[in-house]
PDB file of C-alpha atoms in Angstrom:
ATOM      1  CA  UNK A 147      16.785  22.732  -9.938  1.00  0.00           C
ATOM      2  CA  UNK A 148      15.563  19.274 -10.029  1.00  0.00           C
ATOM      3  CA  UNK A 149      18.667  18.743  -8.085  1.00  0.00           C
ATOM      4  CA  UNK A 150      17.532  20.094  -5.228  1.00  0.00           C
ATOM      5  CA  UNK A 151      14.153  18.259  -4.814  1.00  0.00           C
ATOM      6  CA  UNK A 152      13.326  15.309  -3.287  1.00  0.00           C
ATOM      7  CA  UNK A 153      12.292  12.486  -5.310  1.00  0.00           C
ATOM      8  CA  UNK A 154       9.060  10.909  -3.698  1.00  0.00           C
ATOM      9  CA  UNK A 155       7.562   7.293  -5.035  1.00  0.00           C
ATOM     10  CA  UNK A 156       4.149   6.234  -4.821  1.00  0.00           C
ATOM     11  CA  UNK A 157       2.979   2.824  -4.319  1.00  0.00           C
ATOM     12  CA  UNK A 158      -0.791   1.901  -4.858  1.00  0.00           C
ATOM     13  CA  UNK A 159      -2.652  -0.830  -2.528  1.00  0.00           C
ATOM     14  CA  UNK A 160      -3.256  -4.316  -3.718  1.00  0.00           C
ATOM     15  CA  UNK A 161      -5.141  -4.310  -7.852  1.00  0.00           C
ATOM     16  CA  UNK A 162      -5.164  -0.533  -7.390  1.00  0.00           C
ATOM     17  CA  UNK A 163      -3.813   1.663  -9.939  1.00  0.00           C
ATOM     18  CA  UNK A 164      -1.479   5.110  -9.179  1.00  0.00           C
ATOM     19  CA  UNK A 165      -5.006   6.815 -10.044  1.00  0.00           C
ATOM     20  CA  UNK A 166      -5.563   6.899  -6.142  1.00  0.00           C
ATOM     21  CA  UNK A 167      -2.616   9.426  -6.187  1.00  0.00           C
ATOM     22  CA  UNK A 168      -4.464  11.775  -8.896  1.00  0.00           C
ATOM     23  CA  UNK A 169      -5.071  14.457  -5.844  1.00  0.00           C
ATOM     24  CA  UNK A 170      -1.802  14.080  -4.089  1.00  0.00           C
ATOM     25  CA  UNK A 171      -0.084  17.541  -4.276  1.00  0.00           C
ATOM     26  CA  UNK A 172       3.139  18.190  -3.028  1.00  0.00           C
ATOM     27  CA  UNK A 173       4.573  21.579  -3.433  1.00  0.00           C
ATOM     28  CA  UNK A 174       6.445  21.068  -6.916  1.00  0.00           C
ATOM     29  CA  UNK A 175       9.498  23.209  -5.748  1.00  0.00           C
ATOM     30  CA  UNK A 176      10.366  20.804  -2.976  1.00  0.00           C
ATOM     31  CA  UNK A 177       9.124  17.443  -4.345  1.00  0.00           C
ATOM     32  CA  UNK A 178       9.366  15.614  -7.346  1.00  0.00           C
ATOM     33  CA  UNK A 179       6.394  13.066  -7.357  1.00  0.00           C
ATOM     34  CA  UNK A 180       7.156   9.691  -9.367  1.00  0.00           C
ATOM     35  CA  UNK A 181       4.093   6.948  -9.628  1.00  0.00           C
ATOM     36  CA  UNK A 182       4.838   3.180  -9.486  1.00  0.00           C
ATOM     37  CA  UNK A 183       2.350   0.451 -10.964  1.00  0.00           C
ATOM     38  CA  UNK A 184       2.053  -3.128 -10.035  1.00  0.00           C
ATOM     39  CA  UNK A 185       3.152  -6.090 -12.760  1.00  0.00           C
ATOM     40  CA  UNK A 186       2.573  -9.481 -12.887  1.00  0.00           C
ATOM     41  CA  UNK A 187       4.576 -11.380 -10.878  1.00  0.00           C
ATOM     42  CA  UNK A 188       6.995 -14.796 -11.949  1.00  0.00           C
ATOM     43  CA  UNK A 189       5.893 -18.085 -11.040  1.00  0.00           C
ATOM     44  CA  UNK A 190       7.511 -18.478  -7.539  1.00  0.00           C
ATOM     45  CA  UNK A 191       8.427 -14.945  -6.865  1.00  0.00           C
ATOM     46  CA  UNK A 192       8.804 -14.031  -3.201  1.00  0.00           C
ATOM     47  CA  UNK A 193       7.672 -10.313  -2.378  1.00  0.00           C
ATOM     48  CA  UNK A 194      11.313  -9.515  -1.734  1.00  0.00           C
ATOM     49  CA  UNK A 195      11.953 -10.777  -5.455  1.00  0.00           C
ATOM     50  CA  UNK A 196       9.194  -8.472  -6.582  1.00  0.00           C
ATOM     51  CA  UNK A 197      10.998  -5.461  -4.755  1.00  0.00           C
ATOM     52  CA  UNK A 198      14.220  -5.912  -6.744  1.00  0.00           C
ATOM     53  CA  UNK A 199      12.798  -6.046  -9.952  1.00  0.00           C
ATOM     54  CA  UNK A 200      10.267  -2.996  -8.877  1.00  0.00           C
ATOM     55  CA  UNK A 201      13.578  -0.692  -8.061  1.00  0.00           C
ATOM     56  CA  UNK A 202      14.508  -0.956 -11.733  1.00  0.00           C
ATOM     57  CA  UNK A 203      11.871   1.864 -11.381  1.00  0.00           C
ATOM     58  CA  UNK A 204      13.354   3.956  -9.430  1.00  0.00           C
ATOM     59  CA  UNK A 205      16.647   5.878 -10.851  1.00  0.00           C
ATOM     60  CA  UNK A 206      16.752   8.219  -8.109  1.00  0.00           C
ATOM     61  CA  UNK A 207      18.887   7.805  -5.194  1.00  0.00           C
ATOM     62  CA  UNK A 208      18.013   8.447  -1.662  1.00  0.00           C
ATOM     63  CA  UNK A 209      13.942   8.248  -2.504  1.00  0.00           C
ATOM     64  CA  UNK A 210      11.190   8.741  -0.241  1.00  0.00           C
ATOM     65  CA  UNK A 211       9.107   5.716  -0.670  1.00  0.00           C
ATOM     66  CA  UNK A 212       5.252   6.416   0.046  1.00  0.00           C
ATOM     67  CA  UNK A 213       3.200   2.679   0.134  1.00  0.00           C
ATOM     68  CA  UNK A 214      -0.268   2.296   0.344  1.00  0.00           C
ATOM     69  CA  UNK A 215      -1.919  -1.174   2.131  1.00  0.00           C
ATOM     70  CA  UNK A 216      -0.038  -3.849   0.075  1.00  0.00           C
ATOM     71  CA  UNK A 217       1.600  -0.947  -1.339  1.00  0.00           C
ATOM     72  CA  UNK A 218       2.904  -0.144   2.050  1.00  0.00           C
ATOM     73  CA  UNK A 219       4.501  -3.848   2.739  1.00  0.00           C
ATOM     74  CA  UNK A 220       6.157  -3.674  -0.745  1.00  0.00           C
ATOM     75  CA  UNK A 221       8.454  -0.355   0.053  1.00  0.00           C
ATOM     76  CA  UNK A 222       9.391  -1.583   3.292  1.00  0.00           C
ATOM     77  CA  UNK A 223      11.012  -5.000   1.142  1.00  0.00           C
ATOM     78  CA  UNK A 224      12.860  -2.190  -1.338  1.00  0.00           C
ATOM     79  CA  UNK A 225      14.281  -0.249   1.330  1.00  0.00           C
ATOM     80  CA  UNK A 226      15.730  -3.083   2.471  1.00  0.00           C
ATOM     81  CA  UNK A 227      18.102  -3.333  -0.520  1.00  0.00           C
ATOM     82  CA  UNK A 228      18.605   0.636  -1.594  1.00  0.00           C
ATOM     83  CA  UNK A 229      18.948   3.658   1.213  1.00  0.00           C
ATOM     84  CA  UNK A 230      16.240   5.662   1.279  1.00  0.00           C
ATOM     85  CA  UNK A 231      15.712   9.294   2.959  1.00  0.00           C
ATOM     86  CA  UNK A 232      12.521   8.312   3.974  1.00  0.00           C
ATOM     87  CA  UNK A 233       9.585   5.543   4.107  1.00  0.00           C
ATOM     88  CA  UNK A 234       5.765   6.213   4.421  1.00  0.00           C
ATOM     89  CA  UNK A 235       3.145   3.530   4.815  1.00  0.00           C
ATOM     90  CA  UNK A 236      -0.044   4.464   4.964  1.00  0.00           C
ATOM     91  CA  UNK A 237      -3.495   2.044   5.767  1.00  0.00           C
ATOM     92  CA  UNK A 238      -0.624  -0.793   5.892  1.00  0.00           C
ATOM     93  CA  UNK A 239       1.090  -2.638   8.527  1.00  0.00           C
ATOM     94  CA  UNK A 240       4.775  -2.269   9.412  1.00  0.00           C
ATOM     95  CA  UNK A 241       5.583  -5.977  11.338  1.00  0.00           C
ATOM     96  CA  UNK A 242       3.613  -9.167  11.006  1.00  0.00           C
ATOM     97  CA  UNK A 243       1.849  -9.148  14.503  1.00  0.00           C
ATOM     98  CA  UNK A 244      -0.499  -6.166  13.312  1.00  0.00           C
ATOM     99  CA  UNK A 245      -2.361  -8.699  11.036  1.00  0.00           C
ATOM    100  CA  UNK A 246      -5.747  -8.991  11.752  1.00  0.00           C
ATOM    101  CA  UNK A 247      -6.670 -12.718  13.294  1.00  0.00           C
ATOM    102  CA  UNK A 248      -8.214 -13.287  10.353  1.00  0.00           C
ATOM    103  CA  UNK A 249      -5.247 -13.319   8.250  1.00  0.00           C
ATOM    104  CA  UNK A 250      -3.146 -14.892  10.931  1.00  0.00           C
ATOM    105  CA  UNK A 251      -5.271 -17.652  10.893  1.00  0.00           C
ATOM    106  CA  UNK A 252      -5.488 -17.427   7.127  1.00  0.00           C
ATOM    107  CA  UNK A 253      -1.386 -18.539   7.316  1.00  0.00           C
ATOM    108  CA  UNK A 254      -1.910 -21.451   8.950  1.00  0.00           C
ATOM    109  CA  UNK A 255      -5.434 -22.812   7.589  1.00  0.00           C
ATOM    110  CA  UNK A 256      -4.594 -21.550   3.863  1.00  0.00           C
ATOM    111  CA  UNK A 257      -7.995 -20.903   4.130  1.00  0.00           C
ATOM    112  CA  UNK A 258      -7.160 -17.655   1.943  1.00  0.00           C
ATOM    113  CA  UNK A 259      -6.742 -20.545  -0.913  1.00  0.00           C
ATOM    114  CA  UNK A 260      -9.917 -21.096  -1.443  1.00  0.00           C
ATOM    115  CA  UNK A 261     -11.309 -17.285  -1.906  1.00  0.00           C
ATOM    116  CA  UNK A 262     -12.851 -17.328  -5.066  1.00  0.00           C
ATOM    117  CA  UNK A 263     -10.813 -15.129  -6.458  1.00  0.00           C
ATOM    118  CA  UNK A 264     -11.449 -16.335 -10.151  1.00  0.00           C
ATOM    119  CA  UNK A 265     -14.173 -13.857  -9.938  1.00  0.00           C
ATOM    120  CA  UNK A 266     -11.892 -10.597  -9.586  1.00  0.00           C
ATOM    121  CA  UNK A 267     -13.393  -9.277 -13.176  1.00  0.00           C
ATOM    122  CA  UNK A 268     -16.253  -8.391 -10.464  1.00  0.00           C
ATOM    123  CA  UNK A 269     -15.318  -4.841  -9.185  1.00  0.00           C
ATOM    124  CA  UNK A 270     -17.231  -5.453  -6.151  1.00  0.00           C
ATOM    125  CA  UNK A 271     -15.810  -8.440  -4.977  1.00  0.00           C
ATOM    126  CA  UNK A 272     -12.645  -7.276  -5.958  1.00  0.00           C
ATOM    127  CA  UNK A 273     -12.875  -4.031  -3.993  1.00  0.00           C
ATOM    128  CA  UNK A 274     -13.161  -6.156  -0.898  1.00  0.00           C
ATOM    129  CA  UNK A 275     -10.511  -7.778  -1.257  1.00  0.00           C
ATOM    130  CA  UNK A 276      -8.522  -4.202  -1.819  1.00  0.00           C
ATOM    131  CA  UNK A 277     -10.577  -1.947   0.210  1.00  0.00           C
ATOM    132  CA  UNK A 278     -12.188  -4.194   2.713  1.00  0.00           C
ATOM    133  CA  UNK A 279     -15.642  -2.323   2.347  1.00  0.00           C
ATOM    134  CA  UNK A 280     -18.576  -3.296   0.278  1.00  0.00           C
ATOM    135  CA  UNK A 281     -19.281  -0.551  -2.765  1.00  0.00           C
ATOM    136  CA  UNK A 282     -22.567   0.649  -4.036  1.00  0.00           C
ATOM    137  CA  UNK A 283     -22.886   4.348  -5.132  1.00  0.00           C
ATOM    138  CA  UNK A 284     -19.037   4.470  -5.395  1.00  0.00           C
ATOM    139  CA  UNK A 285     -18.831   1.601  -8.055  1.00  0.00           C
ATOM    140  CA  UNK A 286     -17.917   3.709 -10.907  1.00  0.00           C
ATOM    141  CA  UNK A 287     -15.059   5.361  -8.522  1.00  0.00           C
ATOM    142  CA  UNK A 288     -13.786   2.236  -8.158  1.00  0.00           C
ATOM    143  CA  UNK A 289     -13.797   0.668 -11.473  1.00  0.00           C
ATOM    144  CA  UNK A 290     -11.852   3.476 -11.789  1.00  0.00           C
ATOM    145  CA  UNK A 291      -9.103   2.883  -9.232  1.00  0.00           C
ATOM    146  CA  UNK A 292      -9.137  -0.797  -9.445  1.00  0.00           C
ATOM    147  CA  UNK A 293      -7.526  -2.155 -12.640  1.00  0.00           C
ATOM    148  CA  UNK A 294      -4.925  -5.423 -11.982  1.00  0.00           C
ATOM    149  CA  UNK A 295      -7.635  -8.238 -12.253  1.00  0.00           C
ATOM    150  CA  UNK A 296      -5.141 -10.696 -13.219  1.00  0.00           C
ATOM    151  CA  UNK A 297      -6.034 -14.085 -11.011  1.00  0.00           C
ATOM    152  CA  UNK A 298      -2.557 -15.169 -10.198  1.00  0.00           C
ATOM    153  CA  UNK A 299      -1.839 -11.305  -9.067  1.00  0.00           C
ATOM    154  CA  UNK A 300      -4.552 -11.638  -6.321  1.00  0.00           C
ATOM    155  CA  UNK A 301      -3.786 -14.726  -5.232  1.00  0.00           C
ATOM    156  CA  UNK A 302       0.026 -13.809  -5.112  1.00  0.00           C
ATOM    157  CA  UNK A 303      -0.756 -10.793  -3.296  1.00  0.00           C
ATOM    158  CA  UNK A 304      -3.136 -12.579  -0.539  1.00  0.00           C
ATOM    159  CA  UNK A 305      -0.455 -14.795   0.409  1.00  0.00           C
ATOM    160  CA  UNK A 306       2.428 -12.861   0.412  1.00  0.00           C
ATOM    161  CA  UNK A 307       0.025 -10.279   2.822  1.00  0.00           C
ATOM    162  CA  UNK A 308      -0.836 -13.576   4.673  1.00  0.00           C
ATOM    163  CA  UNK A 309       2.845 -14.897   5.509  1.00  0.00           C
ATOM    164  CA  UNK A 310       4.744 -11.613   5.505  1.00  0.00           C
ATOM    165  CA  UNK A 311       7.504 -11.886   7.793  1.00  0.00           C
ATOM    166  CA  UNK A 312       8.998  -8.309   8.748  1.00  0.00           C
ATOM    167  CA  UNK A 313      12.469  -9.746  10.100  1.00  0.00           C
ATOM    168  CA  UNK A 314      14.651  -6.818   9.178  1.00  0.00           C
ATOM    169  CA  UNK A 315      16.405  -3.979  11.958  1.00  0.00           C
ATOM    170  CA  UNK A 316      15.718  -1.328   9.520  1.00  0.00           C
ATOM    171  CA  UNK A 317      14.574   1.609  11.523  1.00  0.00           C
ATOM    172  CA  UNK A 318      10.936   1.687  11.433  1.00  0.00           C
ATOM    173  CA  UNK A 319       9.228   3.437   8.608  1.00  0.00           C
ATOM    174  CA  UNK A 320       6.530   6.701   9.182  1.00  0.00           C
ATOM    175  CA  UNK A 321       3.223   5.049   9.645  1.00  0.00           C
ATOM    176  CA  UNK A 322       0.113   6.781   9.268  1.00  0.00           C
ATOM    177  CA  UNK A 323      -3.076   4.891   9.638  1.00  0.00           C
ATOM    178  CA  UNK A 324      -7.278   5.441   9.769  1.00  0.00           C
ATOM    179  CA  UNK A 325      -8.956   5.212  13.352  1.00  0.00           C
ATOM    180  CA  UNK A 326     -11.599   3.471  11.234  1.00  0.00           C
ATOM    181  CA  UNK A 327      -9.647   0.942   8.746  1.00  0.00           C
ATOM    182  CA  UNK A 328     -11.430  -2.137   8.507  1.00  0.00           C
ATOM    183  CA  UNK A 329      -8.855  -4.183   6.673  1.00  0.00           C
ATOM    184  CA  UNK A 330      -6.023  -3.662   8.960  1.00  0.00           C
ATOM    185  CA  UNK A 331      -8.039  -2.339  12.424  1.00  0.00           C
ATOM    186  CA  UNK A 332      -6.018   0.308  14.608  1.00  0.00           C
ATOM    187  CA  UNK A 333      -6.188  -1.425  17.661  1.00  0.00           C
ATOM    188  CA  UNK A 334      -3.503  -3.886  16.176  1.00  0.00           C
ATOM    189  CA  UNK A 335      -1.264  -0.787  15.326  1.00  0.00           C
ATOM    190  CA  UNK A 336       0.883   1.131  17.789  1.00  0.00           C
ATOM    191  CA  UNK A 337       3.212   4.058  17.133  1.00  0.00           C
ATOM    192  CA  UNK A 338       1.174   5.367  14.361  1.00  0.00           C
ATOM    193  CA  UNK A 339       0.352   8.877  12.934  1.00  0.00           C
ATOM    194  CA  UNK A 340      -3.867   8.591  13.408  1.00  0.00           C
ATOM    195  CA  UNK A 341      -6.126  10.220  10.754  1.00  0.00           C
ATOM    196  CA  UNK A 342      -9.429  10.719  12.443  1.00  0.00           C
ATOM    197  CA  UNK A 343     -12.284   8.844  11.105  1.00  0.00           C
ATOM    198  CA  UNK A 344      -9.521   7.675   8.330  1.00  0.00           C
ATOM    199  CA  UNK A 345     -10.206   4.523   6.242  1.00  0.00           C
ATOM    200  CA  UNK A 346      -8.733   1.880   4.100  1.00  0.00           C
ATOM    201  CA  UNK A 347      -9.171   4.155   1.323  1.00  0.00           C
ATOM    202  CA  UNK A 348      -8.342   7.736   3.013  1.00  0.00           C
ATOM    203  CA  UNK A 349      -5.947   8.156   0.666  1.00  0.00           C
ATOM    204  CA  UNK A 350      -8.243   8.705  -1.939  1.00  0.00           C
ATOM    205  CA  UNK A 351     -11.334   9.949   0.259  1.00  0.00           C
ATOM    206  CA  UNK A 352      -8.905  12.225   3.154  1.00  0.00           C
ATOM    207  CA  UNK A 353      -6.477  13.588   0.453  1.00  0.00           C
ATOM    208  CA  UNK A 354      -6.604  17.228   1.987  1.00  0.00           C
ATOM    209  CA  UNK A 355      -5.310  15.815   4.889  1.00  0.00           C
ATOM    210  CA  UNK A 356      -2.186  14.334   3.331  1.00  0.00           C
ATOM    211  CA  UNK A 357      -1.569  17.401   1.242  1.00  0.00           C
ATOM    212  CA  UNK A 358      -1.487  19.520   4.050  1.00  0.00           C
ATOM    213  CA  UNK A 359       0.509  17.133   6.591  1.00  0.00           C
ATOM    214  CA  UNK A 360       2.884  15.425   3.776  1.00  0.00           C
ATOM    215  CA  UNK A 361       5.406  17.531   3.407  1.00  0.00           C
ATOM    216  CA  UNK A 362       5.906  18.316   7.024  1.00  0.00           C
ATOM    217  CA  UNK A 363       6.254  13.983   7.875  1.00  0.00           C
ATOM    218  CA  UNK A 364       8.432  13.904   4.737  1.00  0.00           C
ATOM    219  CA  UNK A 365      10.812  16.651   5.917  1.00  0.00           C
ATOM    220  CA  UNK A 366      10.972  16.066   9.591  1.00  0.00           C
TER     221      UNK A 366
END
């Protein structure tokens, strides 16, 4: 039976764990869900580096890939080296120019050097960096959902968000995206499945709407 189903891989957003996925529900007899979780990357390790050693994985061939935010950047770089029935990115960006002039700035000031990111052990500062929004009454939530404090891990992960280059001809993966993301604004993206009044963290927050619309993007 297992045969028959489609293997789908889930990729958490930057220091988040696959605990964002807990209410993703795919209908078991079609779909065969598989979480990924982010390691520590090697001294000098480009993000395409990080994608070969992140299909050891992933047994299954043909997978749908489903990436969240940094998540979403990351299975674009594996399905450049294994075929893949499908790729998802959701609250992400899918070519360099949909940075926010911010970060595009950030690439050539390195201003993003100097975040103080030594400080990630503090869930709120850390959930700006992830989520782009500022947590009060959700702090517990996100202590939760936000587990890789390591310092070299954020600062890896800024920069390789920073100076991602998206210089492959693979076909363009399915992009859905909030009309109220703060980290990555809509008005950068074009081509995009919208989620009304969807943010950074709809995923967690607009999971209904991804149960009920998954399956369909998956299979069409």
């Amino acid at each position: 039976m297992n045969a028959t189903k489609l293997h789908v891989y889930l990729m958490p957003g930057m220091a988040a764990n696959s605990s964002i996925f807990k209410h993703i529900k795919l209908p078991e007899a079609q779909f065969e869900q598989h979480l990924l979780s982010w390691f520590i990357p090697k001294k000098g390790m480009t993000l395409s580096d990080y994608a070969l050693e992140m299909i050891k994985n992933i047994p299954h061939e043909n997978p749908v890939l489903i990436g969240v935010s940094f998540g979403g950047l990351l299975v674009q770089e594996i399905a450049k080296h294994i075929s893949c029935t499908k790729v998802i990115v959701v609250s992400s960006i899918t070519h360099e120019s949909q940075l926010p002039k911010r970060m595009r700035l950030a690439k050539y000031t390195k201003i993003h050097k100097l975040l103080p990111t030594g400080l990630v052990n503090n869930v709120e500062l850390l959930a700006k960096y992830a989520f782009g929004e500022t947590i009060n009454k959700r702090l517990e939530l996100y202590e939760e959902y936000l587990s890789v404090k390591d310092k070299y891990y954020i600062d890896w992960s800024i920069d390789q968000i920073v100076n991602w280059k998206q210089s492959s001809n693979l076909e363009l993966p399915v992009h859905i995206h909030g009309e109220k993301d703060k980290v990555f604004p809509i008005s950068n993206i074009k081509n995009c499945i919208r989620v009304k009044n969807g943010t950074h963290t709809m995923i967690i927050h607009r999971s209904r709407w991804f149960n009920e619309h998954l399956p369909a993007i998956i299979l069409q």
